[in-house]
Amino acid sequence: DVKVTQSSRYLVKRTGEKVFLECVQDMDHENMFWYRQDPGLGLRLIYFSYDVKMKEKGDIPEGYSVSREKKERFSLILESASTNQTSMYLCASGLTGRAYEQYFGPGTRLTVT
Amino acid sequence: GQSLEQPSEVTAVEGAIVQINCTYQTSGFYGLSWYQQHDGGAPTFLSYNALDGLEETGRFSSFLSRSDSYGYLLLQELQMKDSASYFCAVTNSGNTPLVFGKGTRLSVIA
């Protein structure tokens, strides 16, 4: 079974803090994705990566950056957390050529106060 | 750009059949996926349609009409555990990230 894990289920940070969200997948997937999910807005893509060291902006990249130093790990960074970044963050992975089938981690509920 | 429309909420009776519709507008189209998400859980992949027609997987089926830019997810013999949110999603290539609809919350009642 594909397993995607995220470093924390719940996280509380203060405004202005730098926040790191970690995601690890164990199925040798090339593609990895970061989404945020907010009520009534569905899943919105923040950043994605097709390979190590590669990154592409999604629909809402502002205020975020990412890092992919190893194939299995994809990190989302909030350089200076703000209250409007309070959300559920979901990581996903998938195989090249099968973008339609993604495997999601359990999510991190981030609260910025 | 890409946009998807699906109903925000649907309620159905246990044992019945329910259809969740999804219409999309895309600049390019490769296929339509469906995901299920229980409260507090992660989205899980249900099905994918690249060609017109019906794909069946157990109690769940998914349909696509490319000419109508329309698809639906059909759930038969509804069970209480089917209460969840269902998302349709499109991609315009095998490698382009999915664009998700806002989700349909299905409530199954006794």
Coordinates of C-alpha atoms in Angstrom, one line a residue:
Chain A
D1 CA 0.0 0.0 0.0
V2 CA 1.1 3.5 -0.8
K3 CA 1.8 5.5 2.3
V4 CA 2.1 9.2 2.5
T5 CA 2.9 10.6 5.9
Q6 CA 2.9 14.2 7.2
S7 CA 5.0 15.4 10.1
S8 CA 2.1 16.7 12.3
R9 CA -1.6 16.3 12.4
Y10 CA -2.1 19.5 14.3
L11 CA 0.1 22.6 14.5
V12 CA -0.3 25.9 16.2
K13 CA 2.0 28.8 15.3
R14 CA 2.2 32.5 15.9
T15 CA 2.0 35.2 13.2
G16 CA 5.4 35.8 11.7
E17 CA 6.9 32.4 12.6
K18 CA 8.6 30.3 9.9
V19 CA 6.7 27.0 9.6
F20 CA 7.9 23.8 8.0
L21 CA 5.5 21.1 7.0
E22 CA 7.1 17.8 6.0
C23 CA 5.7 15.1 3.7
V24 CA 7.2 11.7 3.0
Q25 CA 6.0 9.0 0.6
D26 CA 7.3 5.4 0.5
M27 CA 6.3 4.4 -3.0
D28 CA 9.0 5.9 -5.1
H29 CA 6.6 8.3 -6.8
E30 CA 8.1 11.0 -9.0
N31 CA 5.4 13.6 -8.4
M32 CA 4.5 15.3 -5.2
F33 CA 1.9 18.0 -4.4
W34 CA 0.9 20.4 -1.7
Y35 CA -2.7 21.5 -1.4
R36 CA -4.6 23.5 1.1
Q37 CA -8.2 22.7 1.9
D38 CA -10.7 25.3 3.2
P39 CA -14.4 24.9 3.8
G40 CA -16.4 25.6 0.6
L41 CA -13.2 26.1 -1.5
G42 CA -12.2 22.5 -2.1
L43 CA -8.6 21.6 -2.6
R44 CA -6.3 24.3 -4.0
L45 CA -2.9 23.5 -5.3
I46 CA 0.0 25.4 -3.8
Y47 CA 3.1 23.9 -5.3
F48 CA 4.1 20.6 -7.0
S49 CA 7.3 18.8 -8.0
Y50 CA 8.0 16.4 -10.8
D51 CA 11.4 15.4 -9.6
V52 CA 14.1 16.1 -7.0
K53 CA 15.2 19.7 -7.0
M54 CA 12.3 20.6 -9.2
K55 CA 9.3 22.7 -8.2
E56 CA 6.4 24.4 -10.0
K57 CA 3.9 26.9 -8.7
G58 CA 0.3 25.9 -8.4
D59 CA -2.7 28.2 -8.2
I60 CA -2.0 29.8 -4.8
P61 CA 1.8 29.9 -4.2
E62 CA 2.0 33.3 -2.6
G63 CA 3.4 33.2 0.9
Y64 CA 4.7 29.6 0.5
S65 CA 7.9 28.0 -0.8
V66 CA 8.9 24.3 -1.1
S67 CA 11.9 22.1 -1.0
R68 CA 12.5 18.7 -2.5
E69 CA 16.0 17.5 -1.8
K70 CA 15.1 13.8 -1.8
K71 CA 12.7 11.9 -4.0
E72 CA 10.6 10.7 -1.1
R73 CA 10.3 14.0 0.8
F74 CA 8.6 17.3 -0.1
S75 CA 8.5 20.2 2.3
L76 CA 6.2 23.1 2.4
I77 CA 7.6 26.3 4.0
L78 CA 5.6 29.3 5.3
E79 CA 8.2 32.0 5.4
S80 CA 6.3 34.2 7.7
A81 CA 3.0 32.7 8.8
S82 CA -0.1 34.8 8.7
T83 CA -3.6 34.2 10.1
N84 CA -5.0 33.7 6.6
Q85 CA -2.8 30.7 6.2
T86 CA -4.8 28.9 8.9
S87 CA -6.0 25.8 7.0
M88 CA -5.8 22.1 6.4
Y89 CA -2.7 21.2 4.4
L90 CA -2.6 18.1 2.4
C91 CA 0.3 16.4 0.7
A92 CA -0.1 14.0 -2.2
S93 CA 2.1 11.9 -4.4
G94 CA 1.6 10.1 -7.7
L95 CA 3.3 8.4 -10.6
T96 CA 4.5 10.1 -13.8
G97 CA 1.8 9.9 -16.4
R98 CA -0.9 9.1 -13.9
A99 CA -1.7 12.6 -12.6
Y100 CA -5.3 11.6 -12.2
E101 CA -4.5 9.2 -9.4
Q102 CA -3.0 10.8 -6.4
Y103 CA -2.3 9.4 -2.9
F104 CA -2.9 11.8 -0.1
G105 CA -1.4 12.1 3.4
P106 CA -3.7 12.5 6.5
G107 CA -3.2 16.3 6.5
T108 CA -1.9 18.9 8.9
R109 CA -4.4 21.3 10.5
L110 CA -2.4 24.5 10.9
T111 CA -3.7 27.3 13.1
V112 CA -1.9 30.6 13.0
T113 CA -2.7 32.9 15.9
Chain B
G1 CA -8.4 28.2 -17.0
Q2 CA -10.4 25.4 -15.6
S3 CA -13.5 25.3 -13.5
L4 CA -15.8 22.6 -12.2
E5 CA -19.3 22.7 -10.9
Q6 CA -20.8 20.1 -8.6
P7 CA -23.7 20.3 -6.1
S8 CA -22.6 21.3 -2.6
E9 CA -24.8 18.9 -0.8
V10 CA -26.8 15.7 -1.5
T11 CA -28.9 13.7 0.9
A12 CA -30.1 10.1 0.1
V13 CA -31.6 7.2 1.9
E14 CA -29.7 4.1 2.9
G15 CA -30.1 1.4 0.2
A16 CA -31.0 3.9 -2.5
I17 CA -29.0 5.1 -5.5
V18 CA -27.5 8.6 -5.8
Q19 CA -25.9 10.4 -8.6
I20 CA -23.4 13.2 -8.1
N21 CA -23.0 15.4 -11.2
C22 CA -19.9 17.3 -12.3
T23 CA -19.7 19.8 -15.2
Y24 CA -16.4 21.3 -16.2
Q25 CA -14.9 24.0 -18.4
T26 CA -11.3 23.4 -19.3
S27 CA -8.8 24.8 -21.8
G28 CA -7.7 21.2 -22.5
F29 CA -9.1 17.9 -21.2
Y30 CA -7.4 14.6 -20.5
G31 CA -9.7 12.9 -18.0
L32 CA -12.1 13.2 -15.0
S33 CA -11.3 11.7 -11.6
W34 CA -13.4 11.2 -8.5
Y35 CA -12.2 11.2 -4.9
Q36 CA -13.9 10.4 -1.6
Q37 CA -13.1 12.1 1.7
H38 CA -14.5 11.2 5.0
D39 CA -14.6 13.9 7.7
G40 CA -11.2 14.2 9.2
G41 CA -9.7 11.9 6.6
A42 CA -7.6 12.1 3.5
P43 CA -9.1 12.2 0.0
T44 CA -8.9 8.7 -1.6
F45 CA -9.0 8.0 -5.3
L46 CA -12.2 6.3 -6.5
S47 CA -12.2 6.3 -10.3
Y48 CA -11.0 7.8 -13.5
N49 CA -12.6 8.3 -16.9
A50 CA -10.6 9.3 -20.0
L51 CA -13.1 8.0 -22.5
D52 CA -16.9 8.4 -22.9
G53 CA -19.0 5.9 -21.1
L54 CA -19.5 4.2 -17.8
E55 CA -16.8 2.7 -15.6
E56 CA -18.0 0.4 -12.9
T57 CA -16.1 -0.6 -9.7
G58 CA -18.3 -2.5 -7.3
R59 CA -21.1 -0.3 -6.0
F60 CA -19.6 2.8 -7.5
S61 CA -19.7 3.8 -11.2
S62 CA -18.4 6.9 -13.0
F63 CA -19.6 8.3 -16.3
L64 CA -18.1 10.7 -18.7
S65 CA -19.4 12.6 -21.7
R66 CA -16.6 14.6 -23.3
S67 CA -18.9 16.3 -25.8
D68 CA -21.1 17.6 -22.9
S69 CA -18.2 18.3 -20.6
Y70 CA -20.1 16.4 -18.0
G71 CA -19.6 13.4 -15.8
Y72 CA -21.2 11.8 -12.8
L73 CA -20.5 9.4 -9.9
L74 CA -23.2 6.9 -9.2
L75 CA -23.4 5.2 -5.9
Q76 CA -25.6 2.2 -5.6
E77 CA -26.9 0.3 -2.5
L78 CA -26.0 3.3 -0.3
Q79 CA -24.6 2.5 3.1
M80 CA -24.1 4.8 6.0
K81 CA -20.4 4.6 5.6
D82 CA -20.8 6.3 2.2
S83 CA -21.5 9.6 4.0
A84 CA -18.5 11.7 2.9
S85 CA -17.5 14.5 0.6
Y86 CA -17.0 13.6 -3.1
F87 CA -14.7 15.6 -5.3
C88 CA -14.5 15.6 -9.1
A89 CA -11.2 16.7 -10.6
V90 CA -9.9 17.2 -14.1
T91 CA -6.4 17.2 -15.7
N92 CA -5.4 18.3 -19.1
S93 CA -2.6 15.8 -19.5
G94 CA -1.1 12.7 -17.8
N95 CA 1.3 14.9 -15.9
T96 CA -0.6 18.1 -15.3
P97 CA -1.9 18.5 -11.7
L98 CA -5.5 17.9 -11.0
V99 CA -7.9 20.8 -10.6
F100 CA -10.6 19.9 -8.0
G101 CA -14.2 20.9 -7.7
K102 CA -15.4 22.2 -4.4
G103 CA -16.9 18.9 -3.4
T104 CA -20.3 17.4 -2.8
R105 CA -21.2 16.5 0.8
L106 CA -23.3 13.3 0.7
S107 CA -25.4 12.5 3.7
V108 CA -26.9 9.0 3.9
I109 CA -29.9 8.8 6.2
A110 CA -31.7 5.8 7.5

